[in-house]
Structures are given as structure tokens and as C-alpha cells.
Amino acid sequence: LSFFLSPYHPLVYQKVKQDYGIVLDVEKEIIEFAISNNIKLKGSYSPHKVGVINKDFFDGLHLHKMSTKKILLD
């Protein structure tokens, strides 16, 4: 069992941080749950934490396949 948190596009992430902070609270809860239950976790809602940039997305929310693979294989 493992969890994958797909990052938001950098511009979308800024809006999430500004107006929808609960999303980041949920990410913290997921991380804590994964750690306490020994569940592997890949990714982050933050594009900066996983090293993706605008060109890694084909729209405002969805990563290109190769960018997703890069996160999963890291």
C-alpha cells in the first residue's frame, strides 16, 4: 500500500495556499497517517517540494506522464 500526492501547478498552488489552506492541512494529516501506519508516501501537493515546474503540467492540474514517473521513481 502506498499514497501518491500529485502536486498542483505552481500558479494553482499559490491560490490554494492563499485561499484554501485546509488543503495543506489535509496534506499534513495524510503525511502523519502514512508515517504512523508505515505507509509509503510519494509526492506532495507542493510543486516546489517535488521539483516540478510549469512545463511539467499539461494544464492547471495534471502532470505529464513523465513528470509523474519522475516523482514516483524518486
Coordinates of C-alpha atoms in Angstrom, one line a residue:
L1 CA 0.0 0.0 0.0
S2 CA 1.2 3.5 -0.8
F3 CA -0.1 7.0 -1.2
F4 CA 0.6 9.4 -4.0
L5 CA 0.1 13.2 -3.6
S6 CA 0.0 14.8 -7.0
P7 CA 1.4 18.3 -6.9
Y8 CA -0.6 21.3 -8.0
H9 CA 0.6 23.5 -10.9
P10 CA 2.7 26.3 -9.3
L11 CA 0.2 29.0 -10.1
V12 CA -2.7 26.9 -8.7
Y13 CA -0.7 26.0 -5.6
Q14 CA -0.3 29.7 -4.8
K15 CA -4.1 30.1 -4.9
V16 CA -4.5 27.0 -2.8
K17 CA -2.1 28.4 -0.2
Q18 CA -3.8 31.8 -0.2
D19 CA -7.5 30.8 -0.2
Y20 CA -7.8 27.1 0.6
G21 CA -5.3 26.4 3.4
I22 CA -7.4 23.5 4.6
V23 CA -5.9 21.5 1.6
L24 CA -2.5 21.9 3.1
D25 CA -3.8 20.8 6.5
V26 CA -5.2 17.7 4.9
E27 CA -1.8 17.0 3.3
K28 CA -0.2 17.2 6.8
E29 CA -2.8 14.8 8.1
I30 CA -2.1 12.3 5.2
I31 CA 1.6 12.5 5.9
E32 CA 1.1 11.9 9.6
F33 CA -1.2 9.0 8.9
A34 CA 1.2 7.5 6.5
I35 CA 4.1 7.7 8.9
S36 CA 2.2 6.3 11.9
N37 CA 0.9 3.4 9.8
N38 CA 4.1 2.7 7.9
I39 CA 2.6 3.5 4.6
K40 CA 4.9 4.6 1.7
L41 CA 4.2 8.2 0.5
K42 CA 5.3 9.8 -2.7
G43 CA 4.8 13.3 -3.9
S44 CA 3.4 16.4 -2.3
Y45 CA 0.7 19.0 -3.2
S46 CA 3.6 21.5 -3.3
P47 CA 5.3 21.6 -6.7
H48 CA 8.4 23.0 -5.0
K49 CA 8.8 20.1 -2.7
V50 CA 8.9 17.6 -5.6
G51 CA 10.8 19.7 -8.0
V52 CA 8.2 20.3 -10.8
I53 CA 7.7 23.5 -12.7
N54 CA 5.1 24.9 -15.2
K55 CA 6.4 22.8 -18.1
D56 CA 5.8 19.6 -16.2
F57 CA 2.0 20.2 -16.5
F58 CA -0.2 19.9 -19.5
D59 CA -2.9 22.0 -17.8
G60 CA -3.5 23.7 -14.4
L61 CA -3.8 20.4 -12.5
H62 CA -2.4 17.5 -14.5
L63 CA 1.2 16.4 -14.8
H64 CA 2.7 15.0 -17.9
K65 CA 3.2 11.2 -17.6
M66 CA 7.0 11.5 -17.5
S67 CA 6.8 14.1 -14.7
T68 CA 4.6 11.7 -12.7
K69 CA 7.0 8.9 -13.3
K70 CA 9.9 11.1 -12.1
I71 CA 8.1 11.7 -8.8
L72 CA 7.2 8.1 -8.3
L73 CA 10.7 6.8 -9.1
D74 CA 12.5 9.4 -6.8

